[in-house]
PDB file of C-alpha atoms and ligand atoms in Angstrom:
ATOM      1  CA  MET Q 258     100.892 108.930 104.178  1.00  0.00           C
ATOM      2  CA  THR Q 259      99.011 106.588 106.399  1.00  0.00           C
ATOM      3  CA  THR Q 260      97.475 103.199 105.491  1.00  0.00           C
ATOM      4  CA  LEU Q 261      94.221 102.389 107.404  1.00  0.00           C
ATOM      5  CA  PHE Q 262      92.751  99.131 108.572  1.00  0.00           C
ATOM      6  CA  ILE Q 263      89.389  98.389 109.901  1.00  0.00           C
ATOM      7  CA  SER Q 264      87.233  95.330 110.402  1.00  0.00           C
ATOM      8  CA  ASP Q 265      83.949  94.026 112.135  1.00  0.00           C
ATOM      9  CA  LEU Q 266      81.726  96.774 111.386  1.00  0.00           C
ATOM     10  CA  HIS Q 267      78.772  94.366 110.792  1.00  0.00           C
ATOM     11  CA  LEU Q 268      76.894  96.878 108.753  1.00  0.00           C
ATOM     12  CA  ALA Q 269      73.027  96.224 109.083  1.00  0.00           C
ATOM     13  CA  ALA Q 270      70.070  98.344 108.378  1.00  0.00           C
ATOM     14  CA  GLY Q 271      69.163  97.830 112.004  1.00  0.00           C
ATOM     15  CA  HIS Q 272      72.044  99.866 113.246  1.00  0.00           C
ATOM     16  CA  PRO Q 273      72.141 103.055 111.135  1.00  0.00           C
ATOM     17  CA  GLU Q 274      74.621 104.620 113.472  1.00  0.00           C
ATOM     18  CA  ILE Q 275      77.200 102.377 112.502  1.00  0.00           C
ATOM     19  CA  GLY Q 276      76.726 102.893 108.765  1.00  0.00           C
ATOM     20  CA  ALA Q 277      76.671 106.788 109.238  1.00  0.00           C
ATOM     21  CA  GLN Q 278      80.120 106.659 111.003  1.00  0.00           C
ATOM     22  CA  PHE Q 279      81.460 104.386 108.388  1.00  0.00           C
ATOM     23  CA  LEU Q 280      80.225 106.747 105.553  1.00  0.00           C
ATOM     24  CA  ASP Q 281      81.802 109.808 107.405  1.00  0.00           C
ATOM     25  CA  PHE Q 282      84.997 107.622 107.662  1.00  0.00           C
ATOM     26  CA  LEU Q 283      85.020 106.976 103.992  1.00  0.00           C
ATOM     27  CA  SER Q 284      84.494 110.622 102.804  1.00  0.00           C
ATOM     28  CA  GLY Q 285      86.807 111.964 105.727  1.00  0.00           C
ATOM     29  CA  GLU Q 286      89.805 110.457 106.938  1.00  0.00           C
ATOM     30  CA  ALA Q 287      89.981 107.569 104.322  1.00  0.00           C
ATOM     31  CA  ARG Q 288      90.182 110.156 101.530  1.00  0.00           C
ATOM     32  CA  GLU Q 289      93.579 111.375 102.980  1.00  0.00           C
ATOM     33  CA  SER Q 290      94.964 107.986 103.280  1.00  0.00           C
ATOM     34  CA  GLU Q 291      97.311 105.929 101.118  1.00  0.00           C
ATOM     35  CA  SER Q 292      95.126 102.890 101.077  1.00  0.00           C
ATOM     36  CA  LEU Q 293      92.217 101.208 103.075  1.00  0.00           C
ATOM     37  CA  TYR Q 294      92.096  97.710 104.172  1.00  0.00           C
ATOM     38  CA  ILE Q 295      88.903  96.150 105.278  1.00  0.00           C
ATOM     39  CA  LEU Q 296      89.547  92.830 107.081  1.00  0.00           C
ATOM     40  CA  GLY Q 297      86.254  91.101 107.029  1.00  0.00           C
ATOM     41  CA  ASP Q 298      82.923  91.461 108.481  1.00  0.00           C
ATOM     42  CA  LEU Q 299      82.052  94.812 107.008  1.00  0.00           C
ATOM     43  CA  PHE Q 300      78.645  93.486 106.505  1.00  0.00           C
ATOM     44  CA  ASP Q 301      76.696  91.631 109.061  1.00  0.00           C
ATOM     45  CA  ALA Q 302      75.112  89.373 106.505  1.00  0.00           C
ATOM     46  CA  TRP Q 303      75.828  89.062 102.762  1.00  0.00           C
ATOM     47  CA  LEU Q 304      73.618  86.662 100.913  1.00  0.00           C
ATOM     48  CA  GLY Q 305      75.514  87.230  97.581  1.00  0.00           C
ATOM     49  CA  ASP Q 306      76.490  89.906  95.315  1.00  0.00           C
ATOM     50  CA  ASP Q 307      72.921  89.981  93.933  1.00  0.00           C
ATOM     51  CA  ASP Q 308      71.618  90.796  97.594  1.00  0.00           C
ATOM     52  CA  PRO Q 309      68.975  93.395  96.776  1.00  0.00           C
ATOM     53  CA  ASN Q 310      69.354  94.959 100.317  1.00  0.00           C
ATOM     54  CA  PRO Q 311      68.887  98.558  99.566  1.00  0.00           C
ATOM     55  CA  TYR Q 312      70.831  99.548 102.741  1.00  0.00           C
ATOM     56  CA  TYR Q 313      74.083  98.087 101.357  1.00  0.00           C
ATOM     57  CA  LYS Q 314      73.550 100.109  97.867  1.00  0.00           C
ATOM     58  CA  GLY Q 315      74.668 103.267  99.674  1.00  0.00           C
ATOM     59  CA  MET Q 316      77.759 101.536 101.112  1.00  0.00           C
ATOM     60  CA  LYS Q 317      78.818 100.255  97.825  1.00  0.00           C
ATOM     61  CA  LEU Q 318      78.554 103.603  96.212  1.00  0.00           C
ATOM     62  CA  ALA Q 319      80.534 105.328  98.843  1.00  0.00           C
ATOM     63  CA  LEU Q 320      83.324 102.591  98.379  1.00  0.00           C
ATOM     64  CA  ARG Q 321      83.294 103.189  94.634  1.00  0.00           C
ATOM     65  CA  GLU Q 322      83.682 107.087  95.294  1.00  0.00           C
ATOM     66  CA  LEU Q 323      86.634 106.415  97.491  1.00  0.00           C
ATOM     67  CA  VAL Q 324      88.215 104.206  94.957  1.00  0.00           C
ATOM     68  CA  ASP Q 325      87.511 106.687  92.304  1.00  0.00           C
ATOM     69  CA  SER Q 326      89.135 109.557  94.204  1.00  0.00           C
ATOM     70  CA  GLY Q 327      92.399 107.563  93.840  1.00  0.00           C
ATOM     71  CA  VAL Q 328      92.494 105.465  97.093  1.00  0.00           C
ATOM     72  CA  PRO Q 329      92.971 101.700  96.675  1.00  0.00           C
ATOM     73  CA  VAL Q 330      90.610  99.864  98.983  1.00  0.00           C
ATOM     74  CA  PHE Q 331      91.134  96.143  99.833  1.00  0.00           C
ATOM     75  CA  PHE Q 332      88.700  93.733 101.179  1.00  0.00           C
ATOM     76  CA  MET Q 333      89.194  90.388 102.951  1.00  0.00           C
ATOM     77  CA  HIS Q 334      86.321  88.017 103.699  1.00  0.00           C
ATOM     78  CA  GLY Q 335      85.048  87.579 107.092  1.00  0.00           C
ATOM     79  CA  ASN Q 336      82.780  84.910 108.402  1.00  0.00           C
ATOM     80  CA  ARG Q 337      79.832  87.095 108.019  1.00  0.00           C
ATOM     81  CA  ASP Q 338      80.426  88.207 104.487  1.00  0.00           C
ATOM     82  CA  PHE Q 339      82.594  85.528 102.732  1.00  0.00           C
ATOM     83  CA  THR Q 340      80.155  85.496  99.782  1.00  0.00           C
ATOM     84  CA  VAL Q 341      81.381  88.758  98.651  1.00  0.00           C
ATOM     85  CA  GLY Q 342      82.324  88.139  95.138  1.00  0.00           C
ATOM     86  CA  PRO Q 343      83.554  89.369  91.746  1.00  0.00           C
ATOM     87  CA  ALA Q 344      80.417  91.403  91.245  1.00  0.00           C
ATOM     88  CA  PHE Q 345      80.899  93.368  94.106  1.00  0.00           C
ATOM     89  CA  ALA Q 346      84.502  93.999  93.175  1.00  0.00           C
ATOM     90  CA  ALA Q 347      83.536  95.109  89.847  1.00  0.00           C
ATOM     91  CA  GLU Q 348      80.874  97.379  91.248  1.00  0.00           C
ATOM     92  CA  THR Q 349      82.853  99.106  93.985  1.00  0.00           C
ATOM     93  CA  GLY Q 350      86.370  98.904  92.464  1.00  0.00           C
ATOM     94  CA  VAL Q 351      87.567  97.188  95.709  1.00  0.00           C
ATOM     95  CA  GLU Q 352      90.226  94.439  95.467  1.00  0.00           C
ATOM     96  CA  ILE Q 353      89.427  91.191  97.180  1.00  0.00           C
ATOM     97  CA  LEU Q 354      92.523  89.620  99.023  1.00  0.00           C
ATOM     98  CA  GLU Q 355      92.946  86.184 100.083  1.00  0.00           C
ATOM     99  CA  ASP Q 356      93.031  85.248 103.626  1.00  0.00           C
ATOM    100  CA  PRO Q 357      95.881  85.373 104.748  1.00  0.00           C
ATOM    101  CA  THR Q 358      97.898  87.916 102.792  1.00  0.00           C
ATOM    102  CA  VAL Q 359     101.330  89.481 103.461  1.00  0.00           C
ATOM    103  CA  VAL Q 360     101.813  93.097 102.773  1.00  0.00           C
ATOM    104  CA  ASP Q 361     104.686  95.337 102.898  1.00  0.00           C
ATOM    105  CA  LEU Q 362     104.074  98.316 105.266  1.00  0.00           C
ATOM    106  CA  TYR Q 363     106.893 100.959 105.126  1.00  0.00           C
ATOM    107  CA  GLY Q 364     109.482  98.243 104.978  1.00  0.00           C
ATOM    108  CA  LYS Q 365     107.819  95.869 107.574  1.00  0.00           C
ATOM    109  CA  GLN Q 366     106.198  92.519 106.324  1.00  0.00           C
ATOM    110  CA  VAL Q 367     102.954  91.876 107.985  1.00  0.00           C
ATOM    111  CA  VAL Q 368     100.478  89.130 107.555  1.00  0.00           C
ATOM    112  CA  LEU Q 369      96.748  90.150 107.371  1.00  0.00           C
ATOM    113  CA  SER Q 370      93.976  87.876 108.285  1.00  0.00           C
ATOM    114  CA  HIS Q 371      90.296  88.180 109.230  1.00  0.00           C
ATOM    115  CA  GLY Q 372      91.136  86.039 112.195  1.00  0.00           C
ATOM    116  CA  ASP Q 373      88.429  83.308 112.406  1.00  0.00           C
ATOM    117  CA  ALA Q 374      90.750  80.646 111.067  1.00  0.00           C
ATOM    118  CA  LEU Q 375      93.006  81.131 113.964  1.00  0.00           C
ATOM    119  CA  CYS Q 376      90.227  80.178 116.515  1.00  0.00           C
ATOM    120  CA  THR Q 377      91.017  76.613 116.297  1.00  0.00           C
ATOM    121  CA  ASP Q 378      89.822  75.760 119.824  1.00  0.00           C
ATOM    122  CA  ASP Q 379      86.295  76.324 118.305  1.00  0.00           C
ATOM    123  CA  VAL Q 380      86.200  72.776 116.605  1.00  0.00           C
ATOM    124  CA  HIS Q 381      82.480  72.924 115.677  1.00  0.00           C
ATOM    125  CA  TYR Q 382      83.055  76.497 113.932  1.00  0.00           C
ATOM    126  CA  GLN Q 383      86.041  75.221 112.002  1.00  0.00           C
ATOM    127  CA  GLN Q 384      83.994  72.246 110.641  1.00  0.00           C
ATOM    128  CA  ILE Q 385      81.367  74.859 109.502  1.00  0.00           C
ATOM    129  CA  ARG Q 386      84.075  77.064 108.168  1.00  0.00           C
ATOM    130  CA  ALA Q 387      85.645  74.149 106.061  1.00  0.00           C
ATOM    131  CA  MET Q 388      82.180  73.309 104.576  1.00  0.00           C
ATOM    132  CA  THR Q 389      81.007  76.720 103.762  1.00  0.00           C
ATOM    133  CA  ARG Q 390      84.439  77.874 102.137  1.00  0.00           C
ATOM    134  CA  ASN Q 391      84.421  74.855  99.807  1.00  0.00           C
ATOM    135  CA  PRO Q 392      84.050  76.269  96.391  1.00  0.00           C
ATOM    136  CA  ASP Q 393      81.444  73.637  95.390  1.00  0.00           C
ATOM    137  CA  TRP Q 394      79.346  74.296  98.414  1.00  0.00           C
ATOM    138  CA  LEU Q 395      79.630  78.129  97.726  1.00  0.00           C
ATOM    139  CA  ALA Q 396      78.534  77.633  94.108  1.00  0.00           C
ATOM    140  CA  MET Q 397      75.550  75.415  95.231  1.00  0.00           C
ATOM    141  CA  MET Q 398      74.519  78.169  97.574  1.00  0.00           C
ATOM    142  CA  LEU Q 399      74.836  81.091  95.225  1.00  0.00           C
ATOM    143  CA  ALA Q 400      72.847  79.157  92.587  1.00  0.00           C
ATOM    144  CA  LYS Q 401      69.812  79.118  94.875  1.00  0.00           C
ATOM    145  CA  SER Q 402      67.247  82.171  94.750  1.00  0.00           C
ATOM    146  CA  ILE Q 403      67.709  85.026  97.262  1.00  0.00           C
ATOM    147  CA  GLU Q 404      64.554  83.679  99.015  1.00  0.00           C
ATOM    148  CA  GLU Q 405      66.024  80.152  99.493  1.00  0.00           C
ATOM    149  CA  ARG Q 406      69.294  81.819 100.596  1.00  0.00           C
ATOM    150  CA  ILE Q 407      67.298  83.951 103.235  1.00  0.00           C
ATOM    151  CA  ALA Q 408      65.374  80.693 104.384  1.00  0.00           C
ATOM    152  CA  PHE Q 409      68.704  78.786 104.720  1.00  0.00           C
ATOM    153  CA  ALA Q 410      70.374  81.572 106.781  1.00  0.00           C
ATOM    154  CA  LEU Q 411      67.190  81.678 109.128  1.00  0.00           C
ATOM    155  CA  ARG Q 412      67.320  77.853 109.471  1.00  0.00           C
ATOM    156  CA  ALA Q 413      71.000  77.657 110.293  1.00  0.00           C
ATOM    157  CA  ARG Q 414      70.440  80.409 112.920  1.00  0.00           C
ATOM    158  CA  GLU Q 415      67.554  78.322 114.416  1.00  0.00           C
ATOM    159  CA  GLU Q 416      69.746  75.343 114.400  1.00  0.00           C
ATOM    160  CA  SER Q 417      72.546  77.153 116.191  1.00  0.00           C
ATOM    161  CA  LYS Q 418      69.972  78.479 118.899  1.00  0.00           C
ATOM    162  CA  ALA Q 419      68.753  74.898 119.298  1.00  0.00           C
ATOM    163  CA  ARG Q 420      72.377  73.735 120.046  1.00  0.00           C
ATOM    164  CA  GLY Q 421      72.425  76.310 122.762  1.00  0.00           C
ATOM    165  CA  GLU Q 422      74.502  78.774 121.022  1.00  0.00           C
ATOM    166  CA  SER Q 423      73.273  82.264 121.024  1.00  0.00           C
ATOM    167  CA  MET Q 424      74.296  85.214 118.574  1.00  0.00           C
ATOM    168  CA  THR Q 425      75.632  87.223 121.339  1.00  0.00           C
ATOM    169  CA  ASP Q 426      77.821  84.379 122.609  1.00  0.00           C
ATOM    170  CA  GLU Q 427      81.491  85.411 122.830  1.00  0.00           C
ATOM    171  CA  ILE Q 428      83.617  84.542 119.998  1.00  0.00           C
ATOM    172  CA  MET Q 429      86.415  82.402 121.164  1.00  0.00           C
ATOM    173  CA  ASP Q 430      89.715  83.895 120.951  1.00  0.00           C
ATOM    174  CA  VAL Q 431      92.504  82.915 118.678  1.00  0.00           C
ATOM    175  CA  ASN Q 432      94.780  79.880 119.577  1.00  0.00           C
ATOM    176  CA  GLN Q 433      98.242  80.913 120.289  1.00  0.00           C
ATOM    177  CA  ASP Q 434      99.778  77.816 118.434  1.00  0.00           C
ATOM    178  CA  ALA Q 435      97.821  78.913 115.351  1.00  0.00           C
ATOM    179  CA  VAL Q 436      99.238  82.521 115.651  1.00  0.00           C
ATOM    180  CA  ILE Q 437     102.687  81.274 115.869  1.00  0.00           C
ATOM    181  CA  ALA Q 438     102.219  78.816 112.995  1.00  0.00           C
ATOM    182  CA  ILE Q 439     100.844  81.554 110.521  1.00  0.00           C
ATOM    183  CA  LEU Q 440     103.755  83.771 111.530  1.00  0.00           C
ATOM    184  CA  ARG Q 441     106.304  81.078 110.880  1.00  0.00           C
ATOM    185  CA  GLU Q 442     104.582  79.876 107.805  1.00  0.00           C
ATOM    186  CA  HIS Q 443     104.939  83.264 106.207  1.00  0.00           C
ATOM    187  CA  LYS Q 444     108.261  84.183 107.800  1.00  0.00           C
ATOM    188  CA  VAL Q 445     106.949  87.289 109.549  1.00  0.00           C
ATOM    189  CA  ASP Q 446     106.880  88.592 113.001  1.00  0.00           C
ATOM    190  CA  THR Q 447     103.651  90.782 112.770  1.00  0.00           C
ATOM    191  CA  LEU Q 448      99.876  89.764 112.399  1.00  0.00           C
ATOM    192  CA  LEU Q 449      97.109  91.955 112.068  1.00  0.00           C
ATOM    193  CA  HIS Q 450      93.546  90.704 112.314  1.00  0.00           C
ATOM    194  CA  GLY Q 451      89.899  91.334 113.468  1.00  0.00           C
ATOM    195  CA  HIS Q 452      87.056  89.014 114.222  1.00  0.00           C
ATOM    196  CA  THR Q 453      87.553  88.527 118.043  1.00  0.00           C
ATOM    197  CA  HIS Q 454      86.382  91.896 118.992  1.00  0.00           C
ATOM    198  CA  ARG Q 455      89.121  92.194 121.420  1.00  0.00           C
ATOM    199  CA  PRO Q 456      91.146  95.237 120.216  1.00  0.00           C
ATOM    200  CA  ALA Q 457      94.747  95.007 121.551  1.00  0.00           C
ATOM    201  CA  ILE Q 458      98.432  94.887 120.671  1.00  0.00           C
ATOM    202  CA  HIS Q 459     100.063  91.805 121.977  1.00  0.00           C
ATOM    203  CA  LYS Q 460     103.807  91.361 122.224  1.00  0.00           C
ATOM    204  CA  PHE Q 461     105.281  87.724 122.648  1.00  0.00           C
ATOM    205  CA  ASP Q 462     108.468  85.876 122.107  1.00  0.00           C
ATOM    206  CA  LEU Q 463     108.819  84.120 118.840  1.00  0.00           C
ATOM    207  CA  GLY Q 464     112.059  82.230 120.134  1.00  0.00           C
ATOM    208  CA  ASP Q 465     114.381  84.128 117.907  1.00  0.00           C
ATOM    209  CA  ARG Q 466     112.794  87.473 118.178  1.00  0.00           C
ATOM    210  CA  GLU Q 467     109.737  89.513 119.432  1.00  0.00           C
ATOM    211  CA  ALA Q 468     106.435  89.109 117.595  1.00  0.00           C
ATOM    212  CA  THR Q 469     103.399  91.490 117.511  1.00  0.00           C
ATOM    213  CA  ARG Q 470      99.908  90.667 117.066  1.00  0.00           C
ATOM    214  CA  ILE Q 471      97.442  93.631 116.421  1.00  0.00           C
ATOM    215  CA  VAL Q 472      93.837  93.010 116.954  1.00  0.00           C
ATOM    216  CA  LEU Q 473      91.179  95.543 115.523  1.00  0.00           C
ATOM    217  CA  GLY Q 474      87.883  96.185 117.455  1.00  0.00           C
ATOM    218  CA  ASP Q 475      84.359  96.055 116.272  1.00  0.00           C
ATOM    219  CA  TRP Q 476      82.174  99.049 115.439  1.00  0.00           C
ATOM    220  CA  TYR Q 477      79.193  98.189 117.772  1.00  0.00           C
ATOM    221  CA  GLU Q 478      79.720 101.125 120.214  1.00  0.00           C
ATOM    222  CA  GLN Q 479      82.435 103.150 118.532  1.00  0.00           C
ATOM    223  CA  GLY Q 480      84.648 102.752 115.623  1.00  0.00           C
ATOM    224  CA  SER Q 481      88.182 101.019 115.602  1.00  0.00           C
ATOM    225  CA  VAL Q 482      91.060 101.634 113.257  1.00  0.00           C
ATOM    226  CA  VAL Q 483      94.762 100.922 112.890  1.00  0.00           C
ATOM    227  CA  ARG Q 484      96.729 103.873 111.376  1.00  0.00           C
ATOM    228  CA  TRP Q 485      99.949 102.653 109.947  1.00  0.00           C
ATOM    229  CA  ASP Q 486     102.603 105.088 108.749  1.00  0.00           C
ATOM    230  CA  ALA Q 487     106.522 105.155 108.572  1.00  0.00           C
ATOM    231  CA  ASN Q 488     106.547 105.257 112.321  1.00  0.00           C
ATOM    232  CA  GLY Q 489     104.706 101.936 112.902  1.00  0.00           C
ATOM    233  CA  PRO Q 490     101.014 101.151 113.725  1.00  0.00           C
ATOM    234  CA  ARG Q 491      98.651 103.005 116.133  1.00  0.00           C
ATOM    235  CA  LEU Q 492      95.542 101.302 117.280  1.00  0.00           C
ATOM    236  CA  ASP Q 493      92.872 103.834 117.846  1.00  0.00           C
ATOM    237  CA  SER Q 494      89.250 104.004 118.738  1.00  0.00           C
ATOM    238  CA  LEU Q 495      86.886 106.265 116.719  1.00  0.00           C
ATOM    239  CA  PRO Q 496      84.380 107.937 119.061  1.00  0.00           C
ATOM    240  CA  ARG Q 497      80.664 108.096 117.707  1.00  0.00           C
ATOM    241  CA  ILE Q 498      79.963 111.773 117.225  1.00  0.00           C
TER     242      ILE Q 498
HETATM  243 MN1   MN U  97      84.177  87.516 112.137  1.00  0.00          MN
END
């Protein structure tokens, strides 16, 4: 049996080809898997579980069908969809995981993360992250009407543009010290994350042993998946048919 990992699909109504490939993946390969982990940024923007976006309805139904077929699905928040909450979990049957979470994969302890918290060189982003992940801030935001939340998101985007940041700016890579720190904290030698859109398997020295950092890719031009079985992990791209 194989455990599957994906992240950074950035599902949005404006890119139906990504959603179509995701639905194929859920009704195809994922059905045969042991479990599916979605490590954040599944949605390009999530305003809250009461988001009426009709495009996301089909995605939620497909997740529900996969869970009902007997495949456990786990979701970790990304920076684009950290407002996914308990109503989403109840509707889809998906279990929300803390970031980071350590899992046992066929006898191997692996720490899972979205990855944005490891990009510590981006000081401004980490400040925004600290503010928006504060439970009080989140409760305040989710108490606003959908219209107010949309207006807030647009304003934040405008402010970001005014600072000279563009949405297409490359995401900063993870900081190696932060990577080593998370491995040491959880006493593991393997990390699996997304967020940076730089799919790769990195090997490096942890002092007393070799460490591995596996990075999932985004789904902009093709899919990206880690297939993990008793023989270990494989990082594969999924061609768009
Ligand atoms: Mn991200």
